[in-house]
Short mmCIF file of C-alpha atoms in Angstrom, two decimals:
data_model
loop_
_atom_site.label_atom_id
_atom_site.label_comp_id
_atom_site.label_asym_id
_atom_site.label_seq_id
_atom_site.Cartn_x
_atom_site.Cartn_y
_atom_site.Cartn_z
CA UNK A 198 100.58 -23.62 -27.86
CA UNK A 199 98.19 -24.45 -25.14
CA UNK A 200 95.71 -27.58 -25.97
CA UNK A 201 91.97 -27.06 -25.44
CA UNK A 202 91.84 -29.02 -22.16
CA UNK A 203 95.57 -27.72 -21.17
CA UNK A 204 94.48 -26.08 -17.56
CA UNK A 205 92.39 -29.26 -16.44
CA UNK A 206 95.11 -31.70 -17.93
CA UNK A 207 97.28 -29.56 -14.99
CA UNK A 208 95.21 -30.56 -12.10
CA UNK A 209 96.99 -33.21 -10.92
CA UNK A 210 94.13 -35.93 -9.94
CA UNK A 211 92.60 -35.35 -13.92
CA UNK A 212 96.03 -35.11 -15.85
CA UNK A 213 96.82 -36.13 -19.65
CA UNK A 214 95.45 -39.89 -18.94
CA UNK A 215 92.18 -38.70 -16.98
CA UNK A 216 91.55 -36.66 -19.99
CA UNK A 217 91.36 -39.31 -22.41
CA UNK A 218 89.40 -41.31 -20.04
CA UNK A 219 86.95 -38.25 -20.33
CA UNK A 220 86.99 -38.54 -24.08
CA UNK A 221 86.31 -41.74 -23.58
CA UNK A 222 83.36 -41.85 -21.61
CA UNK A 223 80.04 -42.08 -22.03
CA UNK A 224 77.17 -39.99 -19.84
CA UNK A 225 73.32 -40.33 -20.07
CA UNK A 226 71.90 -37.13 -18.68
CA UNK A 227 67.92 -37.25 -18.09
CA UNK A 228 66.39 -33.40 -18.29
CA UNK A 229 67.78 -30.62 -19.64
CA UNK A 230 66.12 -27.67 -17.13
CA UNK A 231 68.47 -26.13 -14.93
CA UNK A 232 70.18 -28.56 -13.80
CA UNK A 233 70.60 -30.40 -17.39
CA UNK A 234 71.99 -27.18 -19.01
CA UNK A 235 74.36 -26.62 -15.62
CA UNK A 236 75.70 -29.85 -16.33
CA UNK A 237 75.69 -30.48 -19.79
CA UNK A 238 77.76 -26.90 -20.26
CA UNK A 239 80.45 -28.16 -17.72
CA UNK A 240 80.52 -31.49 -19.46
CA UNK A 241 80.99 -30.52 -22.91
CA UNK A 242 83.40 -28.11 -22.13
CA UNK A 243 85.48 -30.63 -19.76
CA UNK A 244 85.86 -33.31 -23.17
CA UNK A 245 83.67 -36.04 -22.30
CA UNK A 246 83.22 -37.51 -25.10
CA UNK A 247 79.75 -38.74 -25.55
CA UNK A 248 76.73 -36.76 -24.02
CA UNK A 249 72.86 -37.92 -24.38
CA UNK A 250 70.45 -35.75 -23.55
CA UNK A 251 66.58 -37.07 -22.80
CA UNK A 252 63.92 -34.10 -22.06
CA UNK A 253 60.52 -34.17 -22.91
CA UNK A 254 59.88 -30.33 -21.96
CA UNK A 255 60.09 -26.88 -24.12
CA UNK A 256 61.84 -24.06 -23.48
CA UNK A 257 59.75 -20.95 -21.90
CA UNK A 258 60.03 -17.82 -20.75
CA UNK A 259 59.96 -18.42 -16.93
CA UNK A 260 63.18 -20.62 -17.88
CA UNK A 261 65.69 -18.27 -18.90
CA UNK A 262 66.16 -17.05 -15.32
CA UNK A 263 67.83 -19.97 -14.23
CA UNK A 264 68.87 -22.35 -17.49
CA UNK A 265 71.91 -21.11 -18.57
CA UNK A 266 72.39 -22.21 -22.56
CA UNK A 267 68.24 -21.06 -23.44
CA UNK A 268 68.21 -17.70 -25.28
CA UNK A 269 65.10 -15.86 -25.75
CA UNK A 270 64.52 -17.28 -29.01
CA UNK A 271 63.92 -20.89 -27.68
CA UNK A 272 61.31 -19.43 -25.18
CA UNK A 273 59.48 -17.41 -27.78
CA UNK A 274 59.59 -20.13 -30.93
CA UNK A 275 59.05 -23.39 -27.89
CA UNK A 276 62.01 -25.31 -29.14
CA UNK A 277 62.02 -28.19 -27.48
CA UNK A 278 64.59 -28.28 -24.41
CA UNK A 279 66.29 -31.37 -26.03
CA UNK A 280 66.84 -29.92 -29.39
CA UNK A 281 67.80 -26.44 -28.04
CA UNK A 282 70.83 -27.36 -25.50
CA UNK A 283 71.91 -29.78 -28.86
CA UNK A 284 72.10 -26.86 -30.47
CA UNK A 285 74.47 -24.76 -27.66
CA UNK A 286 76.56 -27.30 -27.18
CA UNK A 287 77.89 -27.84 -30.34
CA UNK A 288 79.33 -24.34 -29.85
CA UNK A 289 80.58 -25.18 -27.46
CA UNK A 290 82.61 -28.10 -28.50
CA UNK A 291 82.07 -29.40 -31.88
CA UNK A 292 84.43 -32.38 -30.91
CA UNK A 293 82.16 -33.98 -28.69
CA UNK A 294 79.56 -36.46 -29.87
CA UNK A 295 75.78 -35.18 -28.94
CA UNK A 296 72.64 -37.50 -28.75
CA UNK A 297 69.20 -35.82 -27.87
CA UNK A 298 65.74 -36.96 -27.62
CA UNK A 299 62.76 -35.34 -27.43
CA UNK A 300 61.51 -38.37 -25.36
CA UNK A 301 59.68 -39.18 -21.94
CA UNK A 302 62.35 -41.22 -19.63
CA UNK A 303 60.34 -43.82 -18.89
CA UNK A 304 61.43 -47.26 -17.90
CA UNK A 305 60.33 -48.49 -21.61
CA UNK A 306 62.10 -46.00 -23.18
CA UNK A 307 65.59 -46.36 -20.86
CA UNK A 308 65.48 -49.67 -21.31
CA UNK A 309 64.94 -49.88 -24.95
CA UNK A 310 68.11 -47.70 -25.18
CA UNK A 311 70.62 -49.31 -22.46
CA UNK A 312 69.87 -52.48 -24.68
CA UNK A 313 72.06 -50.99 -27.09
CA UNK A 314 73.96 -48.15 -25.17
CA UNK A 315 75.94 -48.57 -22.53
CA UNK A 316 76.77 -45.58 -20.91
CA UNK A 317 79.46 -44.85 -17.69
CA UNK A 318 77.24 -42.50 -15.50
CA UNK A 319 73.45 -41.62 -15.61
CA UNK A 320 72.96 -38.05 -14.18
CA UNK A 321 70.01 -36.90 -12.64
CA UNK A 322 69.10 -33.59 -14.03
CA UNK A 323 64.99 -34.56 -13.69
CA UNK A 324 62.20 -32.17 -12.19
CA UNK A 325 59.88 -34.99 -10.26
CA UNK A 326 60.87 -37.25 -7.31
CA UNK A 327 58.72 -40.44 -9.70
CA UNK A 328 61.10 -39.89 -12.56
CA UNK A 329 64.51 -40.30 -9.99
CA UNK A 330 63.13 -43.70 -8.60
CA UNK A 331 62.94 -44.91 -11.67
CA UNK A 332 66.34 -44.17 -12.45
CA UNK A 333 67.43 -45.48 -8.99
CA UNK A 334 66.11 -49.18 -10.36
CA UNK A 335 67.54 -48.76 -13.99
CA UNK A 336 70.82 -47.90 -12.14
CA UNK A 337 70.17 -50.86 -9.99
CA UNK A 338 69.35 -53.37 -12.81
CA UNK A 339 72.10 -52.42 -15.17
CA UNK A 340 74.56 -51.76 -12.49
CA UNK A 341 75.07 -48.42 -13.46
CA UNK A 342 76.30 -45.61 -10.92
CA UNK A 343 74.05 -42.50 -11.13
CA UNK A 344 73.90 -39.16 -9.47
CA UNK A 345 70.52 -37.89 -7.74
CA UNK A 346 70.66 -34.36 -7.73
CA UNK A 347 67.45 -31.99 -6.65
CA UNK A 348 67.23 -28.13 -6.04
CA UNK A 349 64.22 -25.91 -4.85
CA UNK A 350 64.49 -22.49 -3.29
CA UNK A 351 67.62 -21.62 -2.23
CA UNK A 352 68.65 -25.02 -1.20
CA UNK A 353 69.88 -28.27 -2.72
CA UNK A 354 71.00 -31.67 -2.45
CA UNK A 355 73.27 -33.85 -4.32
CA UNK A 356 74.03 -38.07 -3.92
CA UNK A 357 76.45 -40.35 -5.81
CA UNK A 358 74.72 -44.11 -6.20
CA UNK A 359 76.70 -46.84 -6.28
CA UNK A 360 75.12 -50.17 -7.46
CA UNK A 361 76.11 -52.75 -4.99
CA UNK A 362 78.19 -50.11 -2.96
CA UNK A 363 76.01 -47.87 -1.35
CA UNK A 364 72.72 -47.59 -0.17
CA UNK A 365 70.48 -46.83 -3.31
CA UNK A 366 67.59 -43.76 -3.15
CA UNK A 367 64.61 -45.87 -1.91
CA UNK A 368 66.64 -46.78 1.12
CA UNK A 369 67.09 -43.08 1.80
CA UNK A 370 63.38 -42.15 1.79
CA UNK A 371 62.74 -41.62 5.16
CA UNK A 372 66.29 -39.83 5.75
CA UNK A 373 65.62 -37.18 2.69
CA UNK A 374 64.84 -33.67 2.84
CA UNK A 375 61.43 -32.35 2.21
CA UNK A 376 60.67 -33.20 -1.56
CA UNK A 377 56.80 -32.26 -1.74
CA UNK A 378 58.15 -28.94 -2.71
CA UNK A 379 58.69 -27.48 -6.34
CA UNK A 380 60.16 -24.37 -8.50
CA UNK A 381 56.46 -23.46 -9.25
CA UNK A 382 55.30 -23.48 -6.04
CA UNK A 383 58.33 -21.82 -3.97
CA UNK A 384 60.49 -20.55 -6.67
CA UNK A 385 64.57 -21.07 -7.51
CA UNK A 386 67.20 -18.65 -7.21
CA UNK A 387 69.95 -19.65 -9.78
CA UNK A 388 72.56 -20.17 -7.50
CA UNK A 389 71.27 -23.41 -6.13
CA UNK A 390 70.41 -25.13 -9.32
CA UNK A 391 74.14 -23.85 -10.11
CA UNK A 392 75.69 -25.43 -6.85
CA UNK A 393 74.04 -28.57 -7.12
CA UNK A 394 75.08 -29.14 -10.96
CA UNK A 395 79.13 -28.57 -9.33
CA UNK A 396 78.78 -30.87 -6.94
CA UNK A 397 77.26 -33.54 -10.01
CA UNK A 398 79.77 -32.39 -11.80
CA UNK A 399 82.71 -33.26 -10.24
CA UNK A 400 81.53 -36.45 -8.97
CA UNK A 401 81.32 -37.35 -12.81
CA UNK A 402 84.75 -36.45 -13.34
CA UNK A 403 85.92 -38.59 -10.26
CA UNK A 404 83.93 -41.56 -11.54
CA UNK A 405 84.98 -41.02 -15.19
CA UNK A 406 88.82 -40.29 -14.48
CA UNK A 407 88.59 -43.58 -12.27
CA UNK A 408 89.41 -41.73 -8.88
CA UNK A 409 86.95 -43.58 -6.69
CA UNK A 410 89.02 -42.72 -3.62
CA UNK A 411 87.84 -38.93 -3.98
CA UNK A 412 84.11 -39.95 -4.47
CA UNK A 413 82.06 -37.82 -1.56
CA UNK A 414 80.08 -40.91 0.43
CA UNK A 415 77.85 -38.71 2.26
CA UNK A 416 74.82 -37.30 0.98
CA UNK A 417 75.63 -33.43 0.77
CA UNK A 418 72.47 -30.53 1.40
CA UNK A 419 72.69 -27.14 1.83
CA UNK A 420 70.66 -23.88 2.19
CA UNK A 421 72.81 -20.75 0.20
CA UNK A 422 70.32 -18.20 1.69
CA UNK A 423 70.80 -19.75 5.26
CA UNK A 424 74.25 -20.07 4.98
CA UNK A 425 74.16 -23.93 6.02
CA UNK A 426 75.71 -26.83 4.97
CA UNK A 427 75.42 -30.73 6.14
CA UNK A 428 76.93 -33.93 4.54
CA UNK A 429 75.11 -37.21 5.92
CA UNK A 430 76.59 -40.46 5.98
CA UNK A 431 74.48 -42.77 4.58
CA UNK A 432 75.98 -46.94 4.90
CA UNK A 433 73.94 -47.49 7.90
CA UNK A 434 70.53 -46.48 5.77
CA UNK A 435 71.11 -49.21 3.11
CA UNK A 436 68.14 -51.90 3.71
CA UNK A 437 68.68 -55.46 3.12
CA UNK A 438 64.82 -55.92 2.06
CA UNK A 439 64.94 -52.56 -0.21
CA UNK A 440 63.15 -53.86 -3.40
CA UNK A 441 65.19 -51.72 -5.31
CA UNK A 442 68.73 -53.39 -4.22
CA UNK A 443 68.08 -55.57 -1.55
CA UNK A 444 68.90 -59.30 -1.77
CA UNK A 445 65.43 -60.19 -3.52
CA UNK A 446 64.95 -57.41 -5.06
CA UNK A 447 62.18 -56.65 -8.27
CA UNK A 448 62.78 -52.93 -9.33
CA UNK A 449 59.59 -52.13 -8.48
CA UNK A 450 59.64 -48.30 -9.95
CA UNK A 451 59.99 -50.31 -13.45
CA UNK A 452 56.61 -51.82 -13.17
CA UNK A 453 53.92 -49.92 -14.64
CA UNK A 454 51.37 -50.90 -11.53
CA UNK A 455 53.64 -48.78 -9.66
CA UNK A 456 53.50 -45.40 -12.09
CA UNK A 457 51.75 -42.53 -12.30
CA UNK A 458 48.73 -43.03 -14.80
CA UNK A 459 47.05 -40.47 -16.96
CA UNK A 460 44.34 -40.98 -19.16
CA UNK A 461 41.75 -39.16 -21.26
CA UNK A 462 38.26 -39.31 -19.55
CA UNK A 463 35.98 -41.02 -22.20
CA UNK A 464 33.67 -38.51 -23.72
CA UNK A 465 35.08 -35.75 -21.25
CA UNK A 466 37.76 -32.78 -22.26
CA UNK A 467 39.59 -33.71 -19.10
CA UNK A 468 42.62 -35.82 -18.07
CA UNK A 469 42.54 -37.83 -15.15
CA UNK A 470 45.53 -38.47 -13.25
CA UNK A 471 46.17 -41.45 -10.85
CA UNK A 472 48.91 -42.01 -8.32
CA UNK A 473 50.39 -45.73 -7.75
CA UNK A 474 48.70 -46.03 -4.99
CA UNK A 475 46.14 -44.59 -3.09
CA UNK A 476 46.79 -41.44 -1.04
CA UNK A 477 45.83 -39.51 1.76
CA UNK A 478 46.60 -36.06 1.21
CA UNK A 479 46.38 -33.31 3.27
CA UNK A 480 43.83 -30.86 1.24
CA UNK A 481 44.23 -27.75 3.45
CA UNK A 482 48.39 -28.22 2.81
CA UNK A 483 48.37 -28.63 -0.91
CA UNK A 484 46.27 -25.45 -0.70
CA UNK A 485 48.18 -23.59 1.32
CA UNK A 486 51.26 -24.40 -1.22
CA UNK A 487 49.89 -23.80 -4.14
CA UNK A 488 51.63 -21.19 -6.50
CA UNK A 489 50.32 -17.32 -5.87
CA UNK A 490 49.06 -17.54 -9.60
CA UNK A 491 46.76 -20.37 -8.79
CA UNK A 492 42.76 -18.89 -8.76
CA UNK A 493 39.27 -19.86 -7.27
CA UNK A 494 40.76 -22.29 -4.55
CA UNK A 495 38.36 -24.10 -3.23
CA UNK A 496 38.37 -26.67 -0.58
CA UNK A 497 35.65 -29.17 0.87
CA UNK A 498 36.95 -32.29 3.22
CA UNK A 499 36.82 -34.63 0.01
CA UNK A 500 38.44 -32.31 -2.84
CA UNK A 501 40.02 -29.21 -3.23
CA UNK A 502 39.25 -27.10 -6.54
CA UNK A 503 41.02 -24.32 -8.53
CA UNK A 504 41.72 -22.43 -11.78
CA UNK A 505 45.28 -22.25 -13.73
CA UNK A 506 44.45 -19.67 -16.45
CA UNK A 507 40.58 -20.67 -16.80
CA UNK A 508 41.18 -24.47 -16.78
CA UNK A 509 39.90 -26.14 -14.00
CA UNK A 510 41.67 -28.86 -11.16
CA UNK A 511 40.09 -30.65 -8.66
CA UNK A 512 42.45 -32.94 -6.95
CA UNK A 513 40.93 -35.59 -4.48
CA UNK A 514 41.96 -36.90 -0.83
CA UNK A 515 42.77 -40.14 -2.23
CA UNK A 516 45.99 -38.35 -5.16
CA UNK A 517 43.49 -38.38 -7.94
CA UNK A 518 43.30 -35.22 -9.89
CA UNK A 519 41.36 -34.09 -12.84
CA UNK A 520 42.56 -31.53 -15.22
CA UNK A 521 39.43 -29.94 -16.92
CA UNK A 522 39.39 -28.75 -20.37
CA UNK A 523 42.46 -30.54 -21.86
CA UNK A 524 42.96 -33.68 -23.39
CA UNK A 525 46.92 -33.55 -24.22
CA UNK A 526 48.66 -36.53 -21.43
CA UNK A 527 51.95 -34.59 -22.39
CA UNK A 528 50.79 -31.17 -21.06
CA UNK A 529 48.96 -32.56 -18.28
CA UNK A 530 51.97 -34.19 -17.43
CA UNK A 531 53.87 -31.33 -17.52
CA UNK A 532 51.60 -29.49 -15.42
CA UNK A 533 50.60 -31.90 -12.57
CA UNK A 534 54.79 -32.38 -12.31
CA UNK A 535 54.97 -28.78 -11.95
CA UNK A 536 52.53 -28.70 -9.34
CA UNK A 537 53.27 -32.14 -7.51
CA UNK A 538 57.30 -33.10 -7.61
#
């Protein structure tokens, strides 16, 4: 009689002992969108033995198109993303052992957990480039390898981190493809967010099985509706000064000076958010990008103004932006995230 994990126990480079190094291991996975439930699927069904899944998001409708374990239901009751791929998994594989939190992965919360978890990968399955750098300094500080993964379009790109090995992501800033973009303002085809998760994927199961000699050292893009594909080699981008995991380095995505701020406006039914630092955006570009359901765009050389189903944004040269008619920090997050990666 076959065992459940017979066919990958038969690839050579995984085998009998590479699968219980799989039951042994431990991932943290941070979203659960497409990527997360790309990901988590392959995971569970491959034996690792311990997933944890942080999202802070609900499932809706404009989801099911590309994230695979959401069924209508989810969308139409909101379950929370977290609680919903929990859920799918388990039939999955019942064997496995499934944490999920309905959390914001923020450097409190990540490092009130790694204080008493001690996961072997952290996996990148977030929607927002502010989010990644963060994890790119928790990797950093616990010496924990993770894998950056990002998809938009019909393209995609996909890095394994070493601490102390390779460059880490704020090195690579300069060298990275575009990242202003997002899903809701250029759209995903499934494919993409599909490609990207096999590429994280199987760089897990290197790392896990302990085959560092197969690890892919380049950083690995590609456009599916182009038909192109590049892999970058990235050793001579890592910076001695990076404050992230240069020589004197101070994590610098971990302090809160350096984060994204919202906040209720005192006596006002608006959030304000705040960038880290001060900006100088482009207002005729942000226009010109946003999403074709975006109304009454208007744009002045200090702010540009417009409607999202009758509430009201006016974002400023200098990153501020003002969400009109709300007072919820979690749904304005959500929606300047979907707006601004």
């Amino acid at each position: 009689m076959n065992s459940r994990y017979s066919r990958q126990e038969m690839f050579t480079p995984i085998g009998k002992e590479g699968q219980i190094r799989l039951k042994a291991a431990h991932i943290l996975m941070i979203g659960a969108g497409a990527l997360g439930t790309a990901n988590g699927e392959m995971l569970a069904r491959a034996g690792v033995g311990k997933l944890t899944i942080v999202d802070r998001d609900y499932v809706e409708i404009s989801n099911l198109q590309r994230q695979q374990m959401y069924k209508e239901k989810h969308a139409f009751e909101k379950w929370p993303k977290a609680i919903a791929i929990g859920e799918e998994l388990k039939k999955i594989n019942s064997t496995i052992e499934l944490e999920t939190y309905v959390e914001e992965a923020d450097p409190t919360w990540l490092e009130q957990y790694l204080t008493d978890e001690t996961p072997n990968l952290i996996l990148d399955a977030t929607d927002n480039f502010e989010t990644r750098l963060i994890l790119n300094d928790i990797s950093q500080k616990w010496k924990i390898p993770w894998i950056y993964g990002a998809c938009v379009g019909a393209t995609g790109v996909s890095l394994t981190i070493h601490p102390g090995k390779s460059p880490c992501l704020y090195c690579m800033l300069d060298t990275l493809p575009e990242t202003n973009l997002t899903c809701d303002t250029v759209g995903i085809i499934s494919p993409a967010a599909q490609m990207v998760a096999a590429f994280q994927t199987t760089e897990a199961l290197k790392i896990l099985v302990n085959d560092n000699n197969s690890l892919r050292t380049k950083l690995v893009y590609f456009d599916l509706w182009n038909n192109q594909m590049t892999q970058m080699k990235i050793d001579s981008l890592k910076k001695e000064k990076c404050p992230s995991c240069g020589a004197d380095r101070d994590y610098p995505f971990l302090n809160d000076e350096n984060r994204t701020k919202f906040a209720v406006l005192c006596g006002r039914n608006t959030v304000q958010i705040r960038p880290p630092r001060q900006l100088a955006i482009e207002l005729k570009e942000v226009a010109e990008q946003l999403p074709s359901y975006v109304e009454k765009i208007k744009r002045n050389e200090f702010l540009l103004s417009f409607s999202i189903k009758k509430r009201a944004f006016v974002l400023f040269k200098d990153g501020r932006l003002f969400i009109h008619g709300m007072k919820d920090i979690r749904e304005a997050k959500k929606l300047y995230y979907q707006l601004f990666s």
